[in-house]
PDB file of C-alpha atoms and ligand atoms in Angstrom:
ATOM      1  CA  UNK H   1     132.092 239.871  40.311  1.00  0.00           C
ATOM      2  CA  UNK H   2     135.381 238.212  39.833  1.00  0.00           C
ATOM      3  CA  UNK H   3     134.355 234.921  38.323  1.00  0.00           C
ATOM      4  CA  UNK H   4     134.556 233.986  34.675  1.00  0.00           C
ATOM      5  CA  UNK H   5     130.924 232.846  34.610  1.00  0.00           C
ATOM      6  CA  UNK H   6     129.610 236.274  35.513  1.00  0.00           C
ATOM      7  CA  UNK H   7     131.523 237.841  32.657  1.00  0.00           C
ATOM      8  CA  UNK H   8     129.722 235.498  30.256  1.00  0.00           C
ATOM      9  CA  UNK H   9     126.297 236.815  31.239  1.00  0.00           C
ATOM     10  CA  UNK H  10     124.973 239.277  28.664  1.00  0.00           C
ATOM     11  CA  UNK H  11     125.424 242.945  29.524  1.00  0.00           C
ATOM     12  CA  UNK H  12     121.675 243.556  29.481  1.00  0.00           C
ATOM     13  CA  UNK H  13     121.006 240.737  31.921  1.00  0.00           C
ATOM     14  CA  UNK H  14     123.918 241.735  34.133  1.00  0.00           C
ATOM     15  CA  UNK H  15     122.587 245.281  34.345  1.00  0.00           C
ATOM     16  CA  UNK H  16     119.110 244.087  35.247  1.00  0.00           C
ATOM     17  CA  UNK H  17     120.283 241.884  38.129  1.00  0.00           C
ATOM     18  CA  UNK H  18     123.196 243.922  39.514  1.00  0.00           C
ATOM     19  CA  UNK H  19     121.104 246.224  41.758  1.00  0.00           C
ATOM     20  CA  UNK H  20     119.739 243.150  43.559  1.00  0.00           C
ATOM     21  CA  UNK H  21     123.231 241.823  44.253  1.00  0.00           C
ATOM     22  CA  UNK H  22     123.803 244.779  46.572  1.00  0.00           C
ATOM     23  CA  UNK H  23     121.028 243.606  48.909  1.00  0.00           C
ATOM     24  CA  UNK H  24     121.395 241.284  51.887  1.00  0.00           C
ATOM     25  CA  UNK H  25     120.080 238.664  51.587  1.00  0.00           C
ATOM     26  CA  UNK H  26     120.006 238.752  47.802  1.00  0.00           C
ATOM     27  CA  UNK H  27     116.337 238.789  46.667  1.00  0.00           C
ATOM     28  CA  UNK H  28     116.550 235.870  44.240  1.00  0.00           C
ATOM     29  CA  UNK H  29     112.809 235.951  43.533  1.00  0.00           C
ATOM     30  CA  UNK H  30     113.152 239.531  42.302  1.00  0.00           C
ATOM     31  CA  UNK H  31     116.089 238.531  40.109  1.00  0.00           C
ATOM     32  CA  UNK H  32     114.054 235.723  38.566  1.00  0.00           C
ATOM     33  CA  UNK H  33     111.206 238.172  38.005  1.00  0.00           C
ATOM     34  CA  UNK H  34     113.524 240.730  36.406  1.00  0.00           C
ATOM     35  CA  UNK H  35     114.677 238.021  33.996  1.00  0.00           C
ATOM     36  CA  UNK H  36     111.093 237.044  33.146  1.00  0.00           C
ATOM     37  CA  UNK H  37     111.318 233.657  34.865  1.00  0.00           C
ATOM     38  CA  UNK H  38     108.403 232.064  36.671  1.00  0.00           C
ATOM     39  CA  UNK H  39     109.292 230.310  39.926  1.00  0.00           C
ATOM     40  CA  UNK H  40     107.125 227.582  41.436  1.00  0.00           C
ATOM     41  CA  UNK H  41     107.622 225.526  44.565  1.00  0.00           C
ATOM     42  CA  UNK H  42     106.403 222.118  43.454  1.00  0.00           C
ATOM     43  CA  UNK H  43     106.032 218.485  44.381  1.00  0.00           C
ATOM     44  CA  UNK H  44     109.051 217.045  42.610  1.00  0.00           C
ATOM     45  CA  UNK H  45     110.223 213.439  42.929  1.00  0.00           C
ATOM     46  CA  UNK H  46     112.548 212.726  45.855  1.00  0.00           C
ATOM     47  CA  UNK H  47     116.094 213.054  44.579  1.00  0.00           C
ATOM     48  CA  UNK H  48     115.249 215.963  42.297  1.00  0.00           C
ATOM     49  CA  UNK H  49     116.125 219.391  43.724  1.00  0.00           C
ATOM     50  CA  UNK H  50     114.829 221.504  40.894  1.00  0.00           C
ATOM     51  CA  UNK H  51     114.469 222.070  37.216  1.00  0.00           C
ATOM     52  CA  UNK H  52     114.135 224.773  34.624  1.00  0.00           C
ATOM     53  CA  UNK H  53     111.877 224.155  31.654  1.00  0.00           C
ATOM     54  CA  UNK H  54     110.768 226.003  28.582  1.00  0.00           C
ATOM     55  CA  UNK H  55     107.135 227.056  28.854  1.00  0.00           C
ATOM     56  CA  UNK H  56     106.033 228.795  25.671  1.00  0.00           C
ATOM     57  CA  UNK H  57     108.356 231.721  25.046  1.00  0.00           C
ATOM     58  CA  UNK H  58     109.541 231.803  28.647  1.00  0.00           C
ATOM     59  CA  UNK H  59     111.057 229.524  31.248  1.00  0.00           C
ATOM     60  CA  UNK H  60     109.700 228.150  34.489  1.00  0.00           C
ATOM     61  CA  UNK H  61     111.821 227.105  37.453  1.00  0.00           C
ATOM     62  CA  UNK H  62     110.481 224.466  39.817  1.00  0.00           C
ATOM     63  CA  UNK H  63     111.909 223.924  43.293  1.00  0.00           C
ATOM     64  CA  UNK H  64     111.324 220.826  45.414  1.00  0.00           C
ATOM     65  CA  UNK H  65     108.950 221.870  48.196  1.00  0.00           C
ATOM     66  CA  UNK H  66     110.305 219.171  50.537  1.00  0.00           C
ATOM     67  CA  UNK H  67     113.786 220.678  50.734  1.00  0.00           C
ATOM     68  CA  UNK H  68     114.922 223.294  53.265  1.00  0.00           C
ATOM     69  CA  UNK H  69     114.588 226.995  52.561  1.00  0.00           C
ATOM     70  CA  UNK H  70     118.363 227.491  52.254  1.00  0.00           C
ATOM     71  CA  UNK H  71     118.554 224.535  49.906  1.00  0.00           C
ATOM     72  CA  UNK H  72     115.704 225.895  47.780  1.00  0.00           C
ATOM     73  CA  UNK H  73     117.529 229.216  47.604  1.00  0.00           C
ATOM     74  CA  UNK H  74     120.696 227.601  46.307  1.00  0.00           C
ATOM     75  CA  UNK H  75     118.699 225.540  43.792  1.00  0.00           C
ATOM     76  CA  UNK H  76     116.907 228.687  42.621  1.00  0.00           C
ATOM     77  CA  UNK H  77     120.264 230.411  42.116  1.00  0.00           C
ATOM     78  CA  UNK H  78     121.548 227.311  40.288  1.00  0.00           C
ATOM     79  CA  UNK H  79     118.566 227.259  37.901  1.00  0.00           C
ATOM     80  CA  UNK H  80     118.842 231.023  37.302  1.00  0.00           C
ATOM     81  CA  UNK H  81     122.503 230.366  36.468  1.00  0.00           C
ATOM     82  CA  UNK H  82     121.490 227.724  33.901  1.00  0.00           C
ATOM     83  CA  UNK H  83     119.180 230.319  32.335  1.00  0.00           C
ATOM     84  CA  UNK H  84     121.928 232.940  32.226  1.00  0.00           C
ATOM     85  CA  UNK H  85     124.670 230.633  30.938  1.00  0.00           C
ATOM     86  CA  UNK H  86     123.023 227.743  29.140  1.00  0.00           C
ATOM     87  CA  UNK H  87     120.107 229.117  27.106  1.00  0.00           C
ATOM     88  CA  UNK H  88     121.394 227.256  24.050  1.00  0.00           C
ATOM     89  CA  UNK H  89     121.023 223.912  25.845  1.00  0.00           C
ATOM     90  CA  UNK H  90     117.611 224.908  27.192  1.00  0.00           C
ATOM     91  CA  UNK H  91     116.425 225.933  23.747  1.00  0.00           C
ATOM     92  CA  UNK H  92     117.607 222.607  22.346  1.00  0.00           C
ATOM     93  CA  UNK H  93     116.494 220.199  25.082  1.00  0.00           C
ATOM     94  CA  UNK H  94     113.532 222.103  26.573  1.00  0.00           C
ATOM     95  CA  UNK H  95     114.651 221.535  30.154  1.00  0.00           C
ATOM     96  CA  UNK H  96     117.439 220.856  32.613  1.00  0.00           C
ATOM     97  CA  UNK H  97     116.471 218.801  35.649  1.00  0.00           C
ATOM     98  CA  UNK H  98     118.866 218.648  38.595  1.00  0.00           C
ATOM     99  CA  UNK H  99     119.304 215.846  41.098  1.00  0.00           C
ATOM    100  CA  UNK H 100     120.208 216.556  44.715  1.00  0.00           C
ATOM    101  CA  UNK H 101     123.870 216.417  43.632  1.00  0.00           C
ATOM    102  CA  UNK H 102     123.168 218.940  40.859  1.00  0.00           C
ATOM    103  CA  UNK H 103     123.635 216.382  38.135  1.00  0.00           C
ATOM    104  CA  UNK H 104     121.427 216.637  35.097  1.00  0.00           C
ATOM    105  CA  UNK H 105     122.811 214.380  32.416  1.00  0.00           C
ATOM    106  CA  UNK H 106     124.557 217.436  30.952  1.00  0.00           C
ATOM    107  CA  UNK H 107     128.383 217.470  30.975  1.00  0.00           C
ATOM    108  CA  UNK H 108     129.807 218.018  34.467  1.00  0.00           C
ATOM    109  CA  UNK H 109     131.352 221.290  33.255  1.00  0.00           C
ATOM    110  CA  UNK H 110     127.851 222.707  32.747  1.00  0.00           C
ATOM    111  CA  UNK H 111     126.939 221.874  36.349  1.00  0.00           C
ATOM    112  CA  UNK H 112     130.197 223.316  37.750  1.00  0.00           C
ATOM    113  CA  UNK H 113     129.519 226.553  35.870  1.00  0.00           C
ATOM    114  CA  UNK H 114     125.983 226.751  37.243  1.00  0.00           C
ATOM    115  CA  UNK H 115     127.193 226.034  40.795  1.00  0.00           C
ATOM    116  CA  UNK H 116     129.903 228.699  40.633  1.00  0.00           C
ATOM    117  CA  UNK H 117     127.562 231.368  39.300  1.00  0.00           C
ATOM    118  CA  UNK H 118     124.894 230.298  41.831  1.00  0.00           C
ATOM    119  CA  UNK H 119     127.367 230.816  44.684  1.00  0.00           C
ATOM    120  CA  UNK H 120     128.203 234.279  43.337  1.00  0.00           C
ATOM    121  CA  UNK H 121     124.515 235.148  43.115  1.00  0.00           C
ATOM    122  CA  UNK H 122     123.658 234.166  46.691  1.00  0.00           C
ATOM    123  CA  UNK H 123     126.941 235.449  48.165  1.00  0.00           C
ATOM    124  CA  UNK H 124     128.140 238.343  45.952  1.00  0.00           C
ATOM    125  CA  UNK H 125     131.781 239.178  46.621  1.00  0.00           C
ATOM    126  CA  UNK H 126     131.297 242.905  47.116  1.00  0.00           C
ATOM    127  CA  UNK H 127     128.539 242.369  49.670  1.00  0.00           C
ATOM    128  CA  UNK H 128     129.881 239.474  51.670  1.00  0.00           C
ATOM    129  CA  UNK H 129     133.548 240.474  51.670  1.00  0.00           C
ATOM    130  CA  UNK H 130     133.467 242.423  54.924  1.00  0.00           C
ATOM    131  CA  UNK H 131     131.597 239.593  56.668  1.00  0.00           C
ATOM    132  CA  UNK H 132     134.200 237.093  55.467  1.00  0.00           C
ATOM    133  CA  UNK H 133     137.053 239.323  56.602  1.00  0.00           C
ATOM    134  CA  UNK H 134     135.501 239.634  60.039  1.00  0.00           C
ATOM    135  CA  UNK H 135     135.172 235.859  60.328  1.00  0.00           C
ATOM    136  CA  UNK H 136     138.711 235.329  59.098  1.00  0.00           C
ATOM    137  CA  UNK H 137     140.059 237.771  61.662  1.00  0.00           C
ATOM    138  CA  UNK H 138     138.149 236.431  64.604  1.00  0.00           C
ATOM    139  CA  UNK H 139     136.251 233.229  64.012  1.00  0.00           C
ATOM    140  CA  UNK H 140     133.492 232.085  66.351  1.00  0.00           C
ATOM    141  CA  UNK H 141     130.699 229.581  65.716  1.00  0.00           C
ATOM    142  CA  UNK H 142     128.134 232.215  66.704  1.00  0.00           C
ATOM    143  CA  UNK H 143     129.455 234.788  64.247  1.00  0.00           C
ATOM    144  CA  UNK H 144     129.606 232.146  61.503  1.00  0.00           C
ATOM    145  CA  UNK H 145     126.004 231.064  62.147  1.00  0.00           C
ATOM    146  CA  UNK H 146     124.875 234.700  62.177  1.00  0.00           C
ATOM    147  CA  UNK H 147     126.457 235.432  58.798  1.00  0.00           C
ATOM    148  CA  UNK H 148     124.937 232.261  57.265  1.00  0.00           C
ATOM    149  CA  UNK H 149     121.531 233.276  58.583  1.00  0.00           C
ATOM    150  CA  UNK H 150     121.817 236.924  57.460  1.00  0.00           C
ATOM    151  CA  UNK H 151     122.583 235.801  53.920  1.00  0.00           C
ATOM    152  CA  UNK H 152     120.088 232.912  54.126  1.00  0.00           C
ATOM    153  CA  UNK H 153     122.665 230.437  52.895  1.00  0.00           C
ATOM    154  CA  UNK H 154     123.536 226.995  54.190  1.00  0.00           C
ATOM    155  CA  UNK H 155     126.511 226.686  56.517  1.00  0.00           C
ATOM    156  CA  UNK H 156     128.098 224.369  53.952  1.00  0.00           C
ATOM    157  CA  UNK H 157     127.857 227.046  51.252  1.00  0.00           C
ATOM    158  CA  UNK H 158     129.304 229.711  53.538  1.00  0.00           C
ATOM    159  CA  UNK H 159     132.096 227.389  54.617  1.00  0.00           C
ATOM    160  CA  UNK H 160     133.119 226.889  50.974  1.00  0.00           C
ATOM    161  CA  UNK H 161     133.024 230.636  50.365  1.00  0.00           C
ATOM    162  CA  UNK H 162     135.065 231.330  53.503  1.00  0.00           C
ATOM    163  CA  UNK H 163     137.752 228.934  52.332  1.00  0.00           C
ATOM    164  CA  UNK H 164     140.542 227.207  54.221  1.00  0.00           C
ATOM    165  CA  UNK H 165     140.895 229.925  56.872  1.00  0.00           C
ATOM    166  CA  UNK H 166     138.043 228.221  58.660  1.00  0.00           C
ATOM    167  CA  UNK H 167     139.634 225.323  60.507  1.00  0.00           C
TER     168      UNK H 167
HETATM  169 ZN1   ZN M 201     122.158 222.015  37.040  1.00  0.00          ZN
END
């Protein structure tokens, strides 16, 4: 994990999620479980992708049931990232609720951090590297679609991860 955000996650939490980052696709539900988070697919207002809220001593993540599976996966990773990085805010405010643009009323920096860690959780460097190299060497639409589907990520997310080689 190359990114700065991952290094900020506590050692104990990193150790409990690292085994799951070696799997393809990454079992985000298991990661949430390992962290003691409850995950519910809920009827949220249109325009809200998800939220994480304090429920007693623990936290509950809600995902908007009307969004696509890939989208729900990214939102789940984003909310897990808020838990890992922004517990202080969650303790203070009780919840972070994200719009479809992953805005929450928190400073934009907070949302960028959550998005970067979310991308690393759904597409861990060590796992996806060989797939990216293959696409960079010989790009075809079919191969690109296959990789997105194997990792259960949106094509937009994979395109960002693949970087400017894709053109
Ligand atoms: Zn957020």
